[in-house]
mmCIF file of C-alpha atoms and ligand atoms in Angstrom:
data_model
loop_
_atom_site.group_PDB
_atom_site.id
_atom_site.type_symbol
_atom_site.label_atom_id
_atom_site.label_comp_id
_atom_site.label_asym_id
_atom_site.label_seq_id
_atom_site.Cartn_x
_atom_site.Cartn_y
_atom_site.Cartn_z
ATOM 1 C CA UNK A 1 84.502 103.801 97.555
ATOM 2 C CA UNK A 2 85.036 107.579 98.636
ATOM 3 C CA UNK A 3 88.131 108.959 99.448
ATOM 4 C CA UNK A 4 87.568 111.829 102.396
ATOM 5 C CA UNK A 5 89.968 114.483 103.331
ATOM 6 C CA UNK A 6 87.646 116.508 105.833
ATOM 7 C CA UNK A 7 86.526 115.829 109.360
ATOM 8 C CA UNK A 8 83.429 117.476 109.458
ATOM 9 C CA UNK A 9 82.616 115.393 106.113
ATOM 10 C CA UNK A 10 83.633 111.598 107.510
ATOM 11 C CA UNK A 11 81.708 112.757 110.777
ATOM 12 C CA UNK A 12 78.270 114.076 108.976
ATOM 13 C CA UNK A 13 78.699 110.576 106.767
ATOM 14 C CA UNK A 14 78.843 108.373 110.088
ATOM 15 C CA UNK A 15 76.172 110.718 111.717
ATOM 16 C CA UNK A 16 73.946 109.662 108.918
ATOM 17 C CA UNK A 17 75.124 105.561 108.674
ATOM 18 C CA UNK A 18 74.006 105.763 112.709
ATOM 19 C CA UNK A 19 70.489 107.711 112.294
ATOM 20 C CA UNK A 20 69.449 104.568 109.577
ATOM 21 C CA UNK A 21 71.292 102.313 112.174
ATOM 22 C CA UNK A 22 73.675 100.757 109.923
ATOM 23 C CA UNK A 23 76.944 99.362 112.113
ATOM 24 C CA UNK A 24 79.962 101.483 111.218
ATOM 25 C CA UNK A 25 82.890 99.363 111.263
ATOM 26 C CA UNK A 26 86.161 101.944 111.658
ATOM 27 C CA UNK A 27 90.364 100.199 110.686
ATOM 28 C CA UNK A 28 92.425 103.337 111.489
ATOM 29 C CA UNK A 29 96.268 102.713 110.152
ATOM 30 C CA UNK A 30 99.069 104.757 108.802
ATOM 31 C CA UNK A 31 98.995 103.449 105.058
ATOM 32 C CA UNK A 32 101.813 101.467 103.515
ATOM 33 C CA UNK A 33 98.942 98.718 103.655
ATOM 34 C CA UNK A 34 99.397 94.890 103.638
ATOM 35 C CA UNK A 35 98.140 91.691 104.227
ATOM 36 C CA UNK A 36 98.624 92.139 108.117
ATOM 37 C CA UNK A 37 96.097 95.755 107.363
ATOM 38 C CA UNK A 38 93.752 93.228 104.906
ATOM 39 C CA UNK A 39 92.930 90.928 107.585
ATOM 40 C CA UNK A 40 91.579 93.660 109.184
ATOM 41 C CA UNK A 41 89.489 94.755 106.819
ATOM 42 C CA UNK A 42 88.061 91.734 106.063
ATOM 43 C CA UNK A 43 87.332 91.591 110.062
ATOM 44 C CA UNK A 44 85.513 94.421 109.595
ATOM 45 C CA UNK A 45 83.729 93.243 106.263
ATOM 46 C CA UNK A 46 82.569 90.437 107.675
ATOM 47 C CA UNK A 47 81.258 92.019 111.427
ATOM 48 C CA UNK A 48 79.651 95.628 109.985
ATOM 49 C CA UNK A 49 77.256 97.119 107.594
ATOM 50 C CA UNK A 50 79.764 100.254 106.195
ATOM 51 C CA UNK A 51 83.615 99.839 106.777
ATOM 52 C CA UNK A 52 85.448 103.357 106.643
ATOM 53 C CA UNK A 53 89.614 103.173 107.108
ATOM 54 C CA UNK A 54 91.801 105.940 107.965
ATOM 55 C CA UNK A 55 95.267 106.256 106.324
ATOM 56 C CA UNK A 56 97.155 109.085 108.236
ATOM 57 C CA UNK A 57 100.906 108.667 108.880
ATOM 58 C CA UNK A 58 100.668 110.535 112.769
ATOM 59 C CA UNK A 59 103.337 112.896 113.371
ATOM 60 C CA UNK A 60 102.772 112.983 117.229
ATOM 61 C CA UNK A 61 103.479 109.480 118.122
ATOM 62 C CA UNK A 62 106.773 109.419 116.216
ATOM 63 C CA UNK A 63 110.114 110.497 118.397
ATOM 64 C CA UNK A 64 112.444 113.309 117.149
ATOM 65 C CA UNK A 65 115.019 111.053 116.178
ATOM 66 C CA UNK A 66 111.945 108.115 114.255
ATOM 67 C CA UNK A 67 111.470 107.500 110.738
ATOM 68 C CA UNK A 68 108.438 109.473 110.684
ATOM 69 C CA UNK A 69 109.672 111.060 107.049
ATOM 70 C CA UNK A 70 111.207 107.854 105.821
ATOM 71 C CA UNK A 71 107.584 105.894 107.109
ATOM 72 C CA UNK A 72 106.691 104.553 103.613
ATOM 73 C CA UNK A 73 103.370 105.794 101.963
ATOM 74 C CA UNK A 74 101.599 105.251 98.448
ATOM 75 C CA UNK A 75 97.945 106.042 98.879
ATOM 76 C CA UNK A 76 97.258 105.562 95.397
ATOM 77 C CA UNK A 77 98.312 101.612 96.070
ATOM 78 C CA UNK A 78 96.764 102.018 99.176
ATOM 79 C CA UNK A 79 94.041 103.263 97.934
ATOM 80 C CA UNK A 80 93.120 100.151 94.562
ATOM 81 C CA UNK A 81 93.677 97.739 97.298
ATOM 82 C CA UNK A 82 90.399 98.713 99.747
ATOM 83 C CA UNK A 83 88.508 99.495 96.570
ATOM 84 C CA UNK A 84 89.636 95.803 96.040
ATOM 85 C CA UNK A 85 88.026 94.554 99.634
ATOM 86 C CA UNK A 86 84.994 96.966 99.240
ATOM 87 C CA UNK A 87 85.697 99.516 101.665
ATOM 88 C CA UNK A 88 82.950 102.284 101.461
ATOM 89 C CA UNK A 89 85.441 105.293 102.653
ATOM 90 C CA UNK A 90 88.850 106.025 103.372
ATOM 91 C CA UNK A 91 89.259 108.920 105.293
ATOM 92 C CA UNK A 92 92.729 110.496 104.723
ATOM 93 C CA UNK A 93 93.766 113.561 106.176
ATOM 94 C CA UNK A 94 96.121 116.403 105.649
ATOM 95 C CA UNK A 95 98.256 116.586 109.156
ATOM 96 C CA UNK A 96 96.437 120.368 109.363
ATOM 97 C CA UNK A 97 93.450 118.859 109.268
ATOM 98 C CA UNK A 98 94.235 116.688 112.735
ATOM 99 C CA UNK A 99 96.626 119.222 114.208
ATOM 100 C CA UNK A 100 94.971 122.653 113.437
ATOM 101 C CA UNK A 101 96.898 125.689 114.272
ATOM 102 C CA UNK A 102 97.320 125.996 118.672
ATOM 103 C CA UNK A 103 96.523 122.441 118.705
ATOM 104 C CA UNK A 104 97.392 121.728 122.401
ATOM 105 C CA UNK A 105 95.189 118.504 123.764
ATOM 106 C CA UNK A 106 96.680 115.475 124.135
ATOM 107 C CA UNK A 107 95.236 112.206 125.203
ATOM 108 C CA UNK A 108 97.722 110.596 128.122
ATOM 109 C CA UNK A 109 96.808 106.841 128.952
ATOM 110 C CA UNK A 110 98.782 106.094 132.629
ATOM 111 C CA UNK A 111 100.513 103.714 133.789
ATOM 112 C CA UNK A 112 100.192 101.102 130.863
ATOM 113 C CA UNK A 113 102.124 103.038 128.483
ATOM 114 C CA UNK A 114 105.079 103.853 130.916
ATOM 115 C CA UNK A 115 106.739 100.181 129.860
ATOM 116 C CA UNK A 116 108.230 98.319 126.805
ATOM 117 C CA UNK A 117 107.382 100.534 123.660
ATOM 118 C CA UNK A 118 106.092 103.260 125.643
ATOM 119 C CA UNK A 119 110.065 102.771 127.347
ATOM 120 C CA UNK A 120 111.813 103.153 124.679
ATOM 121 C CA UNK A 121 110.084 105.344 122.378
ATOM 122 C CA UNK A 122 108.981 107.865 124.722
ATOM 123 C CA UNK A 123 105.492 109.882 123.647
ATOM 124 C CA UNK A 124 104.944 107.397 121.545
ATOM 125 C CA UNK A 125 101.809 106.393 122.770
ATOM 126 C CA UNK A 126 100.458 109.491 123.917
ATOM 127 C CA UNK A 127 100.382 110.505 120.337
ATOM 128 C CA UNK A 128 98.828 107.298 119.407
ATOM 129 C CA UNK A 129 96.388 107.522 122.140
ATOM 130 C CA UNK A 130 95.882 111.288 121.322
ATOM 131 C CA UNK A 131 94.977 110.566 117.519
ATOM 132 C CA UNK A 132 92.543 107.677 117.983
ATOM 133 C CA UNK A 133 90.425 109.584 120.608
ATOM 134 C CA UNK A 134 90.334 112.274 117.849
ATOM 135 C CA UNK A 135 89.348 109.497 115.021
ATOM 136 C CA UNK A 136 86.954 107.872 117.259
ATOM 137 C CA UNK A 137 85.379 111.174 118.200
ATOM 138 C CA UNK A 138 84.883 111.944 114.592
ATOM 139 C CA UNK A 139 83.404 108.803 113.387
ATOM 140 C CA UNK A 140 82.195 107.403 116.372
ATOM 141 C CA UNK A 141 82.208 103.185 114.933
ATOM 142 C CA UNK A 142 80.257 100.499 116.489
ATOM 143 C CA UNK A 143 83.449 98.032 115.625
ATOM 144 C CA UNK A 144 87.234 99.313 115.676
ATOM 145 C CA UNK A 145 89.804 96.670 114.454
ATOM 146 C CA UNK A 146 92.886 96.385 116.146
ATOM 147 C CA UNK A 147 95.928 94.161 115.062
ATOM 148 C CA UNK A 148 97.720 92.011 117.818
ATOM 149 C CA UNK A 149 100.986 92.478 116.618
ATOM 150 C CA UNK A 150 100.910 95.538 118.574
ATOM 151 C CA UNK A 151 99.615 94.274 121.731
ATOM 152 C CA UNK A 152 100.239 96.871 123.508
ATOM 153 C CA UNK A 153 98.655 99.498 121.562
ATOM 154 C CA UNK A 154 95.618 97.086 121.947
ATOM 155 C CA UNK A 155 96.011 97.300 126.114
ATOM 156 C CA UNK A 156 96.170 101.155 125.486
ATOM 157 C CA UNK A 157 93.016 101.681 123.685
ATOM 158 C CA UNK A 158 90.888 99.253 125.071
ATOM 159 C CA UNK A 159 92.177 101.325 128.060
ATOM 160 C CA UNK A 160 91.091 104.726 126.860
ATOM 161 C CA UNK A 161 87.765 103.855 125.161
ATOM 162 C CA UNK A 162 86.579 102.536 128.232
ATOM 163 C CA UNK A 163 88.141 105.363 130.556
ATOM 164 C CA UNK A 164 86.593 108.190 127.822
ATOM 165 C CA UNK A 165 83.449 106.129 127.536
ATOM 166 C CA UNK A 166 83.317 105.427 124.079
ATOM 167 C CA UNK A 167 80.484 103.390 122.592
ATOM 168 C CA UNK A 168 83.435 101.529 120.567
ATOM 169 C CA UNK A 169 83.847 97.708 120.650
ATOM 170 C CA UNK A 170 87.344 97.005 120.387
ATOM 171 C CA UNK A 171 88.163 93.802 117.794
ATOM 172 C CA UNK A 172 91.468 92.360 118.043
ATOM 173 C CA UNK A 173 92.749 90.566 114.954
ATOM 174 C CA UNK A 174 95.671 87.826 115.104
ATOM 175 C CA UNK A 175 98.898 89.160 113.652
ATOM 176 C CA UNK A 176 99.341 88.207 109.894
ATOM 177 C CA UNK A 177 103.046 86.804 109.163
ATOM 178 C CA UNK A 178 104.929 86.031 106.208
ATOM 179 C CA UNK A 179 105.434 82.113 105.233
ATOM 180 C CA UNK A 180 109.212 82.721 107.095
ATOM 181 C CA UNK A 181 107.785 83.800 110.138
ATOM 182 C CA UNK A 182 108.426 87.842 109.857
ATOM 183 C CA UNK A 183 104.872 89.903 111.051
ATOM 184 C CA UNK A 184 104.019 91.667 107.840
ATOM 185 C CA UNK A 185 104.943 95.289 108.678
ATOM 186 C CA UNK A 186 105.171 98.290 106.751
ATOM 187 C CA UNK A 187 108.639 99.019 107.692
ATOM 188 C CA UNK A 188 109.554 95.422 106.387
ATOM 189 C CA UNK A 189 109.930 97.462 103.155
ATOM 190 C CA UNK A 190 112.903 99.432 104.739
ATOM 191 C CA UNK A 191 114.663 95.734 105.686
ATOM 192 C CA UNK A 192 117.420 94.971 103.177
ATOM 193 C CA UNK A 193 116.722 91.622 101.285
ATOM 194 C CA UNK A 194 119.571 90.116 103.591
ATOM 195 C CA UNK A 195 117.841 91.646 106.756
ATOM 196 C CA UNK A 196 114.234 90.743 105.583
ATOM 197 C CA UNK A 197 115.045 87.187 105.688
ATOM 198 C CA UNK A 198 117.226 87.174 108.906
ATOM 199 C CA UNK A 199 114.530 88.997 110.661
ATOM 200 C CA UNK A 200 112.415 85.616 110.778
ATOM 201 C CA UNK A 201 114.379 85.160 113.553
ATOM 202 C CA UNK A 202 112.466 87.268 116.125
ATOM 203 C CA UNK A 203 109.227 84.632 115.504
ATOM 204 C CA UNK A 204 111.518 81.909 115.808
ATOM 205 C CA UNK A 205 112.831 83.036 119.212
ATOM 206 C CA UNK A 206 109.102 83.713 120.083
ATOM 207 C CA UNK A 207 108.485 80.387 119.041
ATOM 208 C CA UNK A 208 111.341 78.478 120.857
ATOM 209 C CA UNK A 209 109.862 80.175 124.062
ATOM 210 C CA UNK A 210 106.522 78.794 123.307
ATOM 211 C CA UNK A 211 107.752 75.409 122.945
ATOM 212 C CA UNK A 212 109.738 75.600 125.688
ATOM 213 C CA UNK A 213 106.251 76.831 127.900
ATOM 214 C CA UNK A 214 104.555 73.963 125.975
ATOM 215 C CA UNK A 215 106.924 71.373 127.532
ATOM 216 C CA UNK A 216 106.509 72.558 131.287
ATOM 217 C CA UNK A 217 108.855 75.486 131.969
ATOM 218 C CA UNK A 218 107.161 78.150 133.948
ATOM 219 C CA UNK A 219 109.794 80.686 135.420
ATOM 220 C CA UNK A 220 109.896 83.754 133.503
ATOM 221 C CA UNK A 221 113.176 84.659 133.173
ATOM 222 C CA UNK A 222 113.955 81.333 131.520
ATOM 223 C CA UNK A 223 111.839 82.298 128.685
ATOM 224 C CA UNK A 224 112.777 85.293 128.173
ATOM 225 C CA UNK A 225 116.511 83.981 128.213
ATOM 226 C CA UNK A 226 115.474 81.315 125.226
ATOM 227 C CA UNK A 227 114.549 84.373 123.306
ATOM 228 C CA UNK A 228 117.492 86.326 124.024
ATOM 229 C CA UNK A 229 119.638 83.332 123.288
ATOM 230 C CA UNK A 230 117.604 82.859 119.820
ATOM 231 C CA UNK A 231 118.174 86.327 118.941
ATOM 232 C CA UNK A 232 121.758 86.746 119.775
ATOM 233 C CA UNK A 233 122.211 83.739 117.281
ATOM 234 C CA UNK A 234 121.593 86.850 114.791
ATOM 235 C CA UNK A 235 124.548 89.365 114.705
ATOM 236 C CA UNK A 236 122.362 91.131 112.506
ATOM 237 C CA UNK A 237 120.189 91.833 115.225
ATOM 238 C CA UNK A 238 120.529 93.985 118.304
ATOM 239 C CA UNK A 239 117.694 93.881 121.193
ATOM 240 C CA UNK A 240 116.115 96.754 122.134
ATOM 241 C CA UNK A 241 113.839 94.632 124.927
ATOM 242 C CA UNK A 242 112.514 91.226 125.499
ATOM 243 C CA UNK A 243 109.541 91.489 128.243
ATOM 244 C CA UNK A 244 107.307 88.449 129.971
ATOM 245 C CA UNK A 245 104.632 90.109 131.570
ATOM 246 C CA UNK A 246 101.055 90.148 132.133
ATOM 247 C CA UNK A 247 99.159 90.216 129.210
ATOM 248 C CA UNK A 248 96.159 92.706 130.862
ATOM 249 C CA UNK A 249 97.986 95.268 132.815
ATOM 250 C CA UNK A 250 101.329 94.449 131.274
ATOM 251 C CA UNK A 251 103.310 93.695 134.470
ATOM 252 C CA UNK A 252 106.152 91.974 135.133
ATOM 253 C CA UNK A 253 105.447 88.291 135.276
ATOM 254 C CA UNK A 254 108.101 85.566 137.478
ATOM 255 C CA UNK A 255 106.521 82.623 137.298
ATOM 256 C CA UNK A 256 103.538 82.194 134.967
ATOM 257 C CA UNK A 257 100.360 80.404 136.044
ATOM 258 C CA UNK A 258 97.023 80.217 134.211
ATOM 259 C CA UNK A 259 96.972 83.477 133.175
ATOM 260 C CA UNK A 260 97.505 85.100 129.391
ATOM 261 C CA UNK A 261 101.113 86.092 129.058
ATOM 262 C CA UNK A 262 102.591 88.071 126.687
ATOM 263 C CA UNK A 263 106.175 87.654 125.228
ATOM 264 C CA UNK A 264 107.114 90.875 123.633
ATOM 265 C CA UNK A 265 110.336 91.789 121.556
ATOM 266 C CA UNK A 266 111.598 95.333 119.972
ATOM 267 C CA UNK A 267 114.887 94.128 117.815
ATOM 268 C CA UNK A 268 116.640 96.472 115.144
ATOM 269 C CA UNK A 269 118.226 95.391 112.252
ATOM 270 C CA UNK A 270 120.633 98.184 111.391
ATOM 271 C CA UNK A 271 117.854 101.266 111.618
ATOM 272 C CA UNK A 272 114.906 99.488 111.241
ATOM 273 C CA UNK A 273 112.965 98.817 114.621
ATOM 274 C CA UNK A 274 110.886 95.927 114.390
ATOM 275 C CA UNK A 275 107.767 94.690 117.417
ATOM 276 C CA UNK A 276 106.743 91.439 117.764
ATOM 277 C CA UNK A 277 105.089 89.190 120.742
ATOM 278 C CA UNK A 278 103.690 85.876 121.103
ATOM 279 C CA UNK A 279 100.918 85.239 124.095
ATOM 280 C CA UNK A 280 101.029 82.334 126.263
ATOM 281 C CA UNK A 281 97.782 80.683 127.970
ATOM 282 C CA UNK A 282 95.661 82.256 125.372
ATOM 283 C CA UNK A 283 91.975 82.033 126.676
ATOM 284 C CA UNK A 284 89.888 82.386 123.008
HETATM 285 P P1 AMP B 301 99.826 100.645 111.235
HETATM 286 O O1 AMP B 301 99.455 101.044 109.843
HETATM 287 O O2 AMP B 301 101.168 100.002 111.339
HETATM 288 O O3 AMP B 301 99.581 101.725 112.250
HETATM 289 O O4 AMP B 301 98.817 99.482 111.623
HETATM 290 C C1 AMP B 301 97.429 99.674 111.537
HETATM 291 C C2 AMP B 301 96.754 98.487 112.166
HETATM 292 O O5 AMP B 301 97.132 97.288 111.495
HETATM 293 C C3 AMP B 301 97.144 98.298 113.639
HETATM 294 O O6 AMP B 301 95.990 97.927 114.379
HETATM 295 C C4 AMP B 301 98.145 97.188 113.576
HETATM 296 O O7 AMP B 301 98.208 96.424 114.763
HETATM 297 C C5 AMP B 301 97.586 96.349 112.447
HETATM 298 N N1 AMP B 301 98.621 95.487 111.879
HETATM 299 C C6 AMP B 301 99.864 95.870 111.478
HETATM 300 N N2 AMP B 301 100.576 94.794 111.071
HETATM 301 C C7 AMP B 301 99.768 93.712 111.231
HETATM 302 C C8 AMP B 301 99.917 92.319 110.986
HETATM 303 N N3 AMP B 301 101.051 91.806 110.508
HETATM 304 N N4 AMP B 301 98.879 91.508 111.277
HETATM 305 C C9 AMP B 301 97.710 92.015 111.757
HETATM 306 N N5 AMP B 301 97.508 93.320 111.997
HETATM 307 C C10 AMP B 301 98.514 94.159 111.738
#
């Protein structure tokens, strides 16, 4: 496994991988990896010739007031673990490197990234949007692995790599949870012990509103009250947003039909802002 720091040499690598056409498979995330991260690796084991991963905590899609210097990183435990799943390169850049001096192009994905996340964390996903057009420019994959927890992040680069006409398939992995419940997350590290285990309440209220769907309610708002009603259960919790909406453009849904829906939560437990979502009518 090689570690990369430099564009130009991840990009003359991938250049080379395509000319002997050998599938490049690409898992960009921020570090802190985890089982949730594994599963996407071994996704991408399994489906191309090379994997390469990028570990680069993103300043731009982080608010002013985020825990973009708190975000936890250890890239030399980042680092044993891919050797461990046979990644061939990990491409991990200085922020200089991405965002040279007069940087001043951003990436802005409409209309799906005005809700939910893109609500309450404002930029957020022009930055993310911004530094995976800049990834996938550089390294160009066949395969990029995408993790469902954030569903919406899926909806906005699916979006973009078919508006910028990348030769990308997108590959969207199920979210990987711990035996409570909890998604694995790299900010679970910042959850007190106490918090950690109450926040295996957010997949329970996901849950209850499942069941609930599974035994013939239909309307929406009902739903989304079952998982307001679970969470509240939690004073350790406050809501940020619970959303029912269309799981393609990510519209408001009322009453759901035979369509994929997805249930989507932001709760905090004192500063730590966790995402989670649960899809209804799921059609693979
Ligand atoms: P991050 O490092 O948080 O930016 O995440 C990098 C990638 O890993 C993203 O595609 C995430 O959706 C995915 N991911 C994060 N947590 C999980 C999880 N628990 N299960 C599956 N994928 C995940």
């Amino acid at each position: 496994m090689e570690i990369i720091n430099r564009k130009q040499r991840i990009a003359s690598i991938s250049r080379k991988l395509r000319r002997e056409s050998r599938t490049v498979g690409f898992v960009p995330t921020m570090g802190a990896l985890h089982e949730g991260h594994i599963a996407l690796v071994k996704k991408a084991r399994q489906m191309s010739d090379v994997v390469i991963v990028s570990i680069f905590v993103n300043p731009a899609q982080f608010g002013p007031n985020e825990d973009f210097d708190r975000y936890p990183r250890d890239l030399t435990a980042d680092a044993a673990l891919l050797a461990e799943y046979e990644v061939d390169y990990v491409f991990v850049p200085e922020t200089e490197e991405i965002y040279g001096p007069g940087f001043s192009t951003y990436v802005y994905v409409e209309g799906l990234t005005e809700t939910l996340e893109g609500a309450s964390r404002p930029g957020h996903f022009r930055g993310v949007a911004t530094i995976v057009t800049i990834l996938f420019n550089t390294v160009r994959p066949d395969l990029a692995f995408f993790g469902s927890k954030d569903a919406q992040q899926v909806g906005v680069i699916k979006r973009l790599t078919r508006d910028l006409g990348f030769d990308t398939e997108i590959v969207v992995v199920p979210t990987v949870r711990e035996e409570s419940g909890l998604a694995l997350s790299s900010r679970n590290s910042l959850l007190s012990p106490e918090d950690r285990s109450k926040a295996a309440i957010i997949y329970a209220a996901l849950v209850a509103a499942k069941t609930a769907f599974k035994n013939g309610e239909r309307n929406a708002s009902e739903l989304a009250q079952i998982v307001e009603d679970k969470l509240r259960s939690e004073p350790a919790a406050t809501i940020d947003y619970i959303a029912v909406v269309n799981n393609d453009d990510l519209e408001p849904v009322e009453k759901i039909d035979d369509r994929e829906v997805l249930i989507a939560v932001a709760v905090r437990f004192g500063s730590v802002r966790l995402i989670d979502n649960i899809i209804l009518n799921r059609k693979q």
